[in-house]
Structure formats: structure tokens, C-alpha cells
Amino acid sequence: MPASERTKRIAGLILWALIALLPLGTWSKRLFGPLMGGEALWWLAVAVILSYVVFVERRSLASIGLRRPGLWDMLCGVLCGVALIAGIVFIYGVVFPLFHLRMNAATLAGIMHTPLWFRVALVTRAAVMEEIVFRGYPIERFQAWTGSRMVAALISVVAFTYAHLAAWGAAQLIVAGYGGVVLAVLYLWRRNLWANMLAHWIADGSGFIFFHP
């Protein structure tokens, strides 16, 4: 591999780690205010990742899974969305009571007291941003770096799970870990981020938009 390409790859992974692991949501709210102000740095992060792929790496967005979806891709996205909902219901209904765990009620209440339009925007941002940052880019680039799909997927799951710790607390890591595994498997299966975004949107939308208490 030429030195310039190696440098771009390392720089891209460092950039990814900063975006994936820093508390962008907290910083964004402090800088720009609540509601959509809290989303600003997330969307900026997405723009940075996509710009890096196109203008620095000189690759197409298809290289991180943003390729035209087929009907089967979208059907798989729907099925995985349903699987996510079923698993989350099981975790909250069986696993949490069994181990005397509680979800972070304060964080959930804070979201549920926002306007519907904001919750739709929040779910959409999470589905788009998190699939690009936690699935498409790291899985493709770490697989190219390590030669292992499993290592790339594991890094994706760990980063995605950890990213939920600050806002949701330790118990929620079970839910985030489950979601990270299902979404990583979907991506490795279809290699299409649109399918992942659909599954993610269905799962989050079921809790924050359609079927909340």
C-alpha cells in the first residue's frame, strides 16, 4: 500500500474515532441550545465523514454502503426492524426485571416531552448518522485494515454500545449492544446502508413516535 494511502486510512480512522466516541450531543446542546441545536454537531459530523470519503479518500459513497437499494434490501431492513423491536421488548420485559435493572427514565421522559416533529427529526438523525458512523464507515475501513469481517463488526458493536453510555446509563448498554449486533449483521449481509437506516428508523420510531406510553 502506498504511504499516502496508508496515511489517509489512518487519518480517516482517527477522525472516525473522534466522531464516534466524543459527546457531540452534549457539546451541541451547550453551543447551540436544545432541540435542533442539539442535533447540529451530529449533522456536521455526517458531513465531515462523507466529505472525507469523497474528497480525501477519493472514493465513492458506495464504498461505505451508500449504494442504491433493491427491493430485497428494503425487505430485509423491515424484517430486521421488527427483530429489533421484538428483542428490545424482550429485554425490557424479561431481562430487566430478572436482573432488577431499570431504564434511564429521566432521559426517556426528556425525549418524550419534546414535540412530535422533533422526535421524528431525532429518530431520522439517529438512523442516518449512526448507520454511517457506526456501521458503514468503520466496518468497511476496519475490514480493509484488518482483513477480518468479524473484527470490523466487533469494533462497530463496541463503539455503538459505548456511545449510548453517557446519555442512557449502564443498563441500557444491553439494549444498545443487542441493536449493534443486529445492525452489524444486517450490514454484513446486505452491505447497504439504506436497509440499515430503515431498520434503525423502525426500531427507534416504534419507541419514540408510535408506541410510547
mmCIF file of N, CA, C and O in Angstrom, residues 109-174:
data_model
loop_
_atom_site.group_PDB
_atom_site.id
_atom_site.type_symbol
_atom_site.label_atom_id
_atom_site.label_comp_id
_atom_site.label_asym_id
_atom_site.label_seq_id
_atom_site.Cartn_x
_atom_site.Cartn_y
_atom_site.Cartn_z
ATOM 1 N N ALA A 109 -38.000 10.365 29.511
ATOM 2 C CA ALA A 109 -39.009 11.400 29.727
ATOM 3 C C ALA A 109 -38.617 12.694 29.026
ATOM 4 O O ALA A 109 -39.475 13.391 28.457
ATOM 5 N N GLY A 110 -37.330 13.023 29.065
ATOM 6 C CA GLY A 110 -36.876 14.236 28.391
ATOM 7 C C GLY A 110 -37.156 14.200 26.905
ATOM 8 O O GLY A 110 -37.538 15.216 26.298
ATOM 9 N N ILE A 111 -36.995 13.039 26.296
ATOM 10 C CA ILE A 111 -37.291 12.901 24.866
ATOM 11 C C ILE A 111 -38.787 12.938 24.613
ATOM 12 O O ILE A 111 -39.268 13.619 23.704
ATOM 13 N N MET A 112 -39.555 12.212 25.437
ATOM 14 C CA MET A 112 -40.984 12.088 25.196
ATOM 15 C C MET A 112 -41.746 13.390 25.441
ATOM 16 O O MET A 112 -42.868 13.550 24.962
ATOM 17 N N HIS A 113 -41.143 14.344 26.153
ATOM 18 C CA HIS A 113 -41.803 15.626 26.373
ATOM 19 C C HIS A 113 -41.471 16.652 25.293
ATOM 20 O O HIS A 113 -41.893 17.801 25.389
ATOM 21 N N THR A 114 -40.722 16.242 24.281
ATOM 22 C CA THR A 114 -40.447 17.128 23.156
ATOM 23 C C THR A 114 -41.567 16.999 22.127
ATOM 24 O O THR A 114 -42.305 16.019 22.119
ATOM 25 N N PRO A 115 -41.703 17.985 21.237
ATOM 26 C CA PRO A 115 -42.762 17.920 20.220
ATOM 27 C C PRO A 115 -42.570 16.728 19.280
ATOM 28 O O PRO A 115 -41.455 16.242 19.073
ATOM 29 N N LEU A 116 -43.685 16.281 18.695
ATOM 30 C CA LEU A 116 -43.639 15.140 17.781
ATOM 31 C C LEU A 116 -42.686 15.394 16.622
ATOM 32 O O LEU A 116 -41.920 14.506 16.239
ATOM 33 N N TRP A 117 -42.719 16.601 16.046
ATOM 34 C CA TRP A 117 -41.863 16.889 14.900
ATOM 35 C C TRP A 117 -40.382 16.707 15.258
ATOM 36 O O TRP A 117 -39.589 16.235 14.451
ATOM 37 N N PHE A 118 -40.032 17.057 16.520
ATOM 38 C CA PHE A 118 -38.639 16.908 16.925
ATOM 39 C C PHE A 118 -38.276 15.446 17.093
ATOM 40 O O PHE A 118 -37.173 15.021 16.733
ATOM 41 N N ARG A 119 -39.192 14.638 17.644
ATOM 42 C CA ARG A 119 -38.906 13.216 17.804
ATOM 43 C C ARG A 119 -38.741 12.533 16.448
ATOM 44 O O ARG A 119 -37.907 11.648 16.286
ATOM 45 N N VAL A 120 -39.532 12.957 15.457
ATOM 46 C CA VAL A 120 -39.352 12.425 14.099
ATOM 47 C C VAL A 120 -37.968 12.807 13.578
ATOM 48 O O VAL A 120 -37.247 11.970 13.001
ATOM 49 N N ALA A 121 -37.576 14.068 13.781
ATOM 50 C CA ALA A 121 -36.252 14.519 13.340
ATOM 51 C C ALA A 121 -35.142 13.781 14.084
ATOM 52 O O ALA A 121 -34.118 13.407 13.500
ATOM 53 N N LEU A 122 -35.353 13.545 15.389
ATOM 54 C CA LEU A 122 -34.353 12.843 16.203
ATOM 55 C C LEU A 122 -34.161 11.410 15.736
ATOM 56 O O LEU A 122 -33.023 10.932 15.580
ATOM 57 N N VAL A 123 -35.272 10.714 15.507
ATOM 58 C CA VAL A 123 -35.206 9.331 15.039
ATOM 59 C C VAL A 123 -34.539 9.263 13.667
ATOM 60 O O VAL A 123 -33.720 8.371 13.398
ATOM 61 N N THR A 124 -34.867 10.213 12.801
ATOM 62 C CA THR A 124 -34.282 10.235 11.453
ATOM 63 C C THR A 124 -32.785 10.498 11.519
ATOM 64 O O THR A 124 -31.994 9.838 10.836
ATOM 65 N N ARG A 125 -32.390 11.455 12.354
ATOM 66 C CA ARG A 125 -30.963 11.738 12.501
ATOM 67 C C ARG A 125 -30.224 10.521 13.034
ATOM 68 O O ARG A 125 -29.150 10.156 12.537
ATOM 69 N N ALA A 126 -30.793 9.869 14.039
ATOM 70 C CA ALA A 126 -30.135 8.691 14.607
ATOM 71 C C ALA A 126 -29.988 7.593 13.560
ATOM 72 O O ALA A 126 -28.927 6.966 13.453
ATOM 73 N N ALA A 127 -31.033 7.365 12.787
ATOM 74 C CA ALA A 127 -30.984 6.311 11.776
ATOM 75 C C ALA A 127 -29.937 6.603 10.704
ATOM 76 O O ALA A 127 -29.194 5.716 10.280
ATOM 77 N N VAL A 128 -29.865 7.856 10.271
ATOM 78 C CA VAL A 128 -28.916 8.218 9.214
ATOM 79 C C VAL A 128 -27.498 8.305 9.759
ATOM 80 O O VAL A 128 -26.574 7.635 9.280
ATOM 81 N N MET A 129 -27.326 9.130 10.784
ATOM 82 C CA MET A 129 -25.980 9.397 11.299
ATOM 83 C C MET A 129 -25.339 8.154 11.893
ATOM 84 O O MET A 129 -24.178 7.844 11.616
ATOM 85 N N GLU A 130 -26.087 7.425 12.723
ATOM 86 C CA GLU A 130 -25.487 6.291 13.413
ATOM 87 C C GLU A 130 -25.148 5.147 12.465
ATOM 88 O O GLU A 130 -24.184 4.417 12.699
ATOM 89 N N GLU A 131 -25.907 4.987 11.401
ATOM 90 C CA GLU A 131 -25.565 3.931 10.446
ATOM 91 C C GLU A 131 -24.327 4.278 9.634
ATOM 92 O O GLU A 131 -23.528 3.408 9.313
ATOM 93 N N ILE A 132 -24.168 5.551 9.308
ATOM 94 C CA ILE A 132 -22.950 5.963 8.607
ATOM 95 C C ILE A 132 -21.739 5.851 9.533
ATOM 96 O O ILE A 132 -20.703 5.286 9.163
ATOM 97 N N VAL A 133 -21.875 6.375 10.755
ATOM 98 C CA VAL A 133 -20.738 6.469 11.669
ATOM 99 C C VAL A 133 -20.421 5.137 12.341
ATOM 100 O O VAL A 133 -19.244 4.815 12.560
ATOM 101 N N PHE A 134 -21.436 4.325 12.656
ATOM 102 C CA PHE A 134 -21.186 3.102 13.416
ATOM 103 C C PHE A 134 -21.269 1.825 12.587
ATOM 104 O O PHE A 134 -20.934 0.754 13.095
ATOM 105 N N ARG A 135 -21.724 1.897 11.371
ATOM 106 C CA ARG A 135 -21.770 0.708 10.529
ATOM 107 C C ARG A 135 -20.952 0.909 9.246
ATOM 108 O O ARG A 135 -19.891 0.322 9.084
ATOM 109 N N GLY A 136 -21.439 1.739 8.350
ATOM 110 C CA GLY A 136 -20.830 1.810 7.024
ATOM 111 C C GLY A 136 -19.345 2.109 7.034
ATOM 112 O O GLY A 136 -18.532 1.337 6.514
ATOM 113 N N TYR A 137 -18.972 3.237 7.645
ATOM 114 C CA TYR A 137 -17.560 3.621 7.590
ATOM 115 C C TYR A 137 -16.652 2.666 8.374
ATOM 116 O O TYR A 137 -15.677 2.145 7.816
ATOM 117 N N PRO A 138 -16.920 2.406 9.653
ATOM 118 C CA PRO A 138 -15.960 1.567 10.390
ATOM 119 C C PRO A 138 -15.893 0.130 9.907
ATOM 120 O O PRO A 138 -14.806 -0.464 9.863
ATOM 121 N N ILE A 139 -17.030 -0.462 9.555
ATOM 122 C CA ILE A 139 -16.983 -1.858 9.122
ATOM 123 C C ILE A 139 -16.177 -1.989 7.833
ATOM 124 O O ILE A 139 -15.315 -2.867 7.701
ATOM 125 N N GLU A 140 -16.433 -1.097 6.880
ATOM 126 C CA GLU A 140 -15.692 -1.175 5.613
ATOM 127 C C GLU A 140 -14.213 -0.892 5.802
ATOM 128 O O GLU A 140 -13.354 -1.612 5.285
ATOM 129 N N ARG A 141 -13.886 0.149 6.575
ATOM 130 C CA ARG A 141 -12.482 0.543 6.690
ATOM 131 C C ARG A 141 -11.701 -0.385 7.616
ATOM 132 O O ARG A 141 -10.536 -0.693 7.341
ATOM 133 N N PHE A 142 -12.299 -0.852 8.709
ATOM 134 C CA PHE A 142 -11.581 -1.779 9.575
ATOM 135 C C PHE A 142 -11.444 -3.151 8.930
ATOM 136 O O PHE A 142 -10.463 -3.853 9.168
ATOM 137 N N GLN A 143 -12.418 -3.548 8.113
ATOM 138 C CA GLN A 143 -12.258 -4.810 7.401
ATOM 139 C C GLN A 143 -11.099 -4.711 6.409
ATOM 140 O O GLN A 143 -10.300 -5.644 6.283
ATOM 141 N N ALA A 144 -11.015 -3.576 5.709
ATOM 142 C CA ALA A 144 -9.900 -3.388 4.777
ATOM 143 C C ALA A 144 -8.563 -3.370 5.519
ATOM 144 O O ALA A 144 -7.556 -3.875 5.014
ATOM 145 N N TRP A 145 -8.559 -2.806 6.728
ATOM 146 C CA TRP A 145 -7.318 -2.683 7.507
ATOM 147 C C TRP A 145 -6.896 -4.016 8.110
ATOM 148 O O TRP A 145 -5.720 -4.372 8.100
ATOM 149 N N THR A 146 -7.857 -4.760 8.667
ATOM 150 C CA THR A 146 -7.527 -5.993 9.393
ATOM 151 C C THR A 146 -7.698 -7.253 8.557
ATOM 152 O O THR A 146 -7.159 -8.309 8.904
ATOM 153 N N GLY A 147 -8.487 -7.161 7.478
ATOM 154 C CA GLY A 147 -8.786 -8.337 6.683
ATOM 155 C C GLY A 147 -9.836 -9.238 7.300
ATOM 156 O O GLY A 147 -10.080 -10.341 6.808
ATOM 157 N N SER A 148 -10.490 -8.767 8.366
ATOM 158 C CA SER A 148 -11.463 -9.599 9.080
ATOM 159 C C SER A 148 -12.813 -8.896 9.198
ATOM 160 O O SER A 148 -12.891 -7.805 9.771
ATOM 161 N N ARG A 149 -13.856 -9.541 8.681
ATOM 162 C CA ARG A 149 -15.213 -9.018 8.853
ATOM 163 C C ARG A 149 -15.622 -9.032 10.308
ATOM 164 O O ARG A 149 -16.300 -8.118 10.783
ATOM 165 N N MET A 150 -15.234 -10.071 11.048
ATOM 166 C CA MET A 150 -15.647 -10.200 12.440
ATOM 167 C C MET A 150 -15.006 -9.132 13.318
ATOM 168 O O MET A 150 -15.661 -8.566 14.199
ATOM 169 N N VAL A 151 -13.733 -8.847 13.106
ATOM 170 C CA VAL A 151 -13.062 -7.796 13.874
ATOM 171 C C VAL A 151 -13.718 -6.452 13.591
ATOM 172 O O VAL A 151 -13.994 -5.665 14.508
ATOM 173 N N ALA A 152 -13.983 -6.177 12.316
ATOM 174 C CA ALA A 152 -14.625 -4.920 11.936
ATOM 175 C C ALA A 152 -16.002 -4.791 12.575
ATOM 176 O O ALA A 152 -16.373 -3.740 13.099
ATOM 177 N N ALA A 153 -16.775 -5.880 12.546
ATOM 178 C CA ALA A 153 -18.109 -5.858 13.147
ATOM 179 C C ALA A 153 -18.028 -5.672 14.652
ATOM 180 O O ALA A 153 -18.825 -4.936 15.248
ATOM 181 N N LEU A 154 -17.073 -6.328 15.302
ATOM 182 C CA LEU A 154 -16.920 -6.212 16.753
ATOM 183 C C LEU A 154 -16.582 -4.782 17.153
ATOM 184 O O LEU A 154 -17.142 -4.248 18.131
ATOM 185 N N ILE A 155 -15.685 -4.140 16.421
ATOM 186 C CA ILE A 155 -15.344 -2.740 16.702
ATOM 187 C C ILE A 155 -16.586 -1.871 16.556
ATOM 188 O O ILE A 155 -16.854 -0.986 17.384
ATOM 189 N N SER A 156 -17.371 -2.129 15.521
ATOM 190 C CA SER A 156 -18.607 -1.391 15.296
ATOM 191 C C SER A 156 -19.567 -1.540 16.472
ATOM 192 O O SER A 156 -20.122 -0.557 16.970
ATOM 193 N N VAL A 157 -19.759 -2.762 16.937
ATOM 194 C CA VAL A 157 -20.702 -3.026 18.037
ATOM 195 C C VAL A 157 -20.225 -2.370 19.326
ATOM 196 O O VAL A 157 -21.015 -1.738 20.045
ATOM 197 N N VAL A 158 -18.938 -2.490 19.634
ATOM 198 C CA VAL A 158 -18.399 -1.912 20.870
ATOM 199 C C VAL A 158 -18.538 -0.390 20.845
ATOM 200 O O VAL A 158 -18.967 0.225 21.844
ATOM 201 N N ALA A 159 -18.186 0.237 19.728
ATOM 202 C CA ALA A 159 -18.277 1.699 19.637
ATOM 203 C C ALA A 159 -19.726 2.168 19.751
ATOM 204 O O ALA A 159 -20.026 3.146 20.450
ATOM 205 N N PHE A 160 -20.637 1.471 19.079
ATOM 206 C CA PHE A 160 -22.054 1.836 19.113
ATOM 207 C C PHE A 160 -22.614 1.682 20.527
ATOM 208 O O PHE A 160 -23.354 2.550 21.014
ATOM 209 N N THR A 161 -22.254 0.617 21.188
ATOM 210 C CA THR A 161 -22.738 0.379 22.550
ATOM 211 C C THR A 161 -22.202 1.434 23.509
ATOM 212 O O THR A 161 -22.948 2.027 24.290
ATOM 213 N N TYR A 162 -20.910 1.694 23.430
ATOM 214 C CA TYR A 162 -20.292 2.685 24.308
ATOM 215 C C TYR A 162 -20.899 4.074 24.109
ATOM 216 O O TYR A 162 -21.063 4.830 25.085
ATOM 217 N N ALA A 163 -21.249 4.409 22.886
ATOM 218 C CA ALA A 163 -21.789 5.737 22.593
ATOM 219 C C ALA A 163 -23.103 6.010 23.315
ATOM 220 O O ALA A 163 -23.496 7.169 23.479
ATOM 221 N N HIS A 164 -23.785 4.958 23.759
ATOM 222 C CA HIS A 164 -25.061 5.131 24.455
ATOM 223 C C HIS A 164 -24.897 5.233 25.970
ATOM 224 O O HIS A 164 -25.884 5.455 26.681
ATOM 225 N N LEU A 165 -23.688 5.082 26.478
ATOM 226 C CA LEU A 165 -23.493 5.033 27.917
ATOM 227 C C LEU A 165 -23.790 6.366 28.591
ATOM 228 O O LEU A 165 -24.506 6.418 29.601
ATOM 229 N N ALA A 166 -23.244 7.452 28.056
ATOM 230 C CA ALA A 166 -23.343 8.745 28.734
ATOM 231 C C ALA A 166 -24.790 9.192 28.913
ATOM 232 O O ALA A 166 -25.179 9.655 29.984
ATOM 233 N N ALA A 167 -25.601 9.053 27.885
ATOM 234 C CA ALA A 167 -26.976 9.551 27.942
ATOM 235 C C ALA A 167 -27.930 8.588 28.622
ATOM 236 O O ALA A 167 -28.882 9.007 29.283
ATOM 237 N N TRP A 168 -27.686 7.267 28.473
ATOM 238 C CA TRP A 168 -28.683 6.291 28.892
ATOM 239 C C TRP A 168 -28.304 5.483 30.113
ATOM 240 O O TRP A 168 -29.159 4.847 30.727
ATOM 241 N N GLY A 169 -27.046 5.431 30.472
ATOM 242 C CA GLY A 169 -26.638 4.656 31.640
ATOM 243 C C GLY A 169 -26.260 3.225 31.298
ATOM 244 O O GLY A 169 -26.459 2.750 30.182
ATOM 245 N N ALA A 170 -25.713 2.518 32.308
ATOM 246 C CA ALA A 170 -25.130 1.199 32.090
ATOM 247 C C ALA A 170 -26.150 0.142 31.674
ATOM 248 O O ALA A 170 -25.875 -0.698 30.822
ATOM 249 N N ALA A 171 -27.344 0.156 32.275
ATOM 250 C CA ALA A 171 -28.335 -0.879 31.953
ATOM 251 C C ALA A 171 -28.712 -0.849 30.478
ATOM 252 O O ALA A 171 -28.931 -1.890 29.850
ATOM 253 N N GLN A 172 -28.753 0.354 29.901
ATOM 254 C CA GLN A 172 -29.167 0.489 28.510
ATOM 255 C C GLN A 172 -28.144 -0.093 27.545
ATOM 256 O O GLN A 172 -28.448 -0.311 26.370
ATOM 257 N N LEU A 173 -26.939 -0.377 28.039
ATOM 258 C CA LEU A 173 -25.929 -0.966 27.170
ATOM 259 C C LEU A 173 -26.370 -2.339 26.665
ATOM 260 O O LEU A 173 -25.928 -2.771 25.598
ATOM 261 N N ILE A 174 -27.223 -3.025 27.417
ATOM 262 C CA ILE A 174 -27.743 -4.318 26.945
ATOM 263 C C ILE A 174 -28.570 -4.115 25.685
ATOM 264 O O ILE A 174 -28.429 -4.842 24.697
#
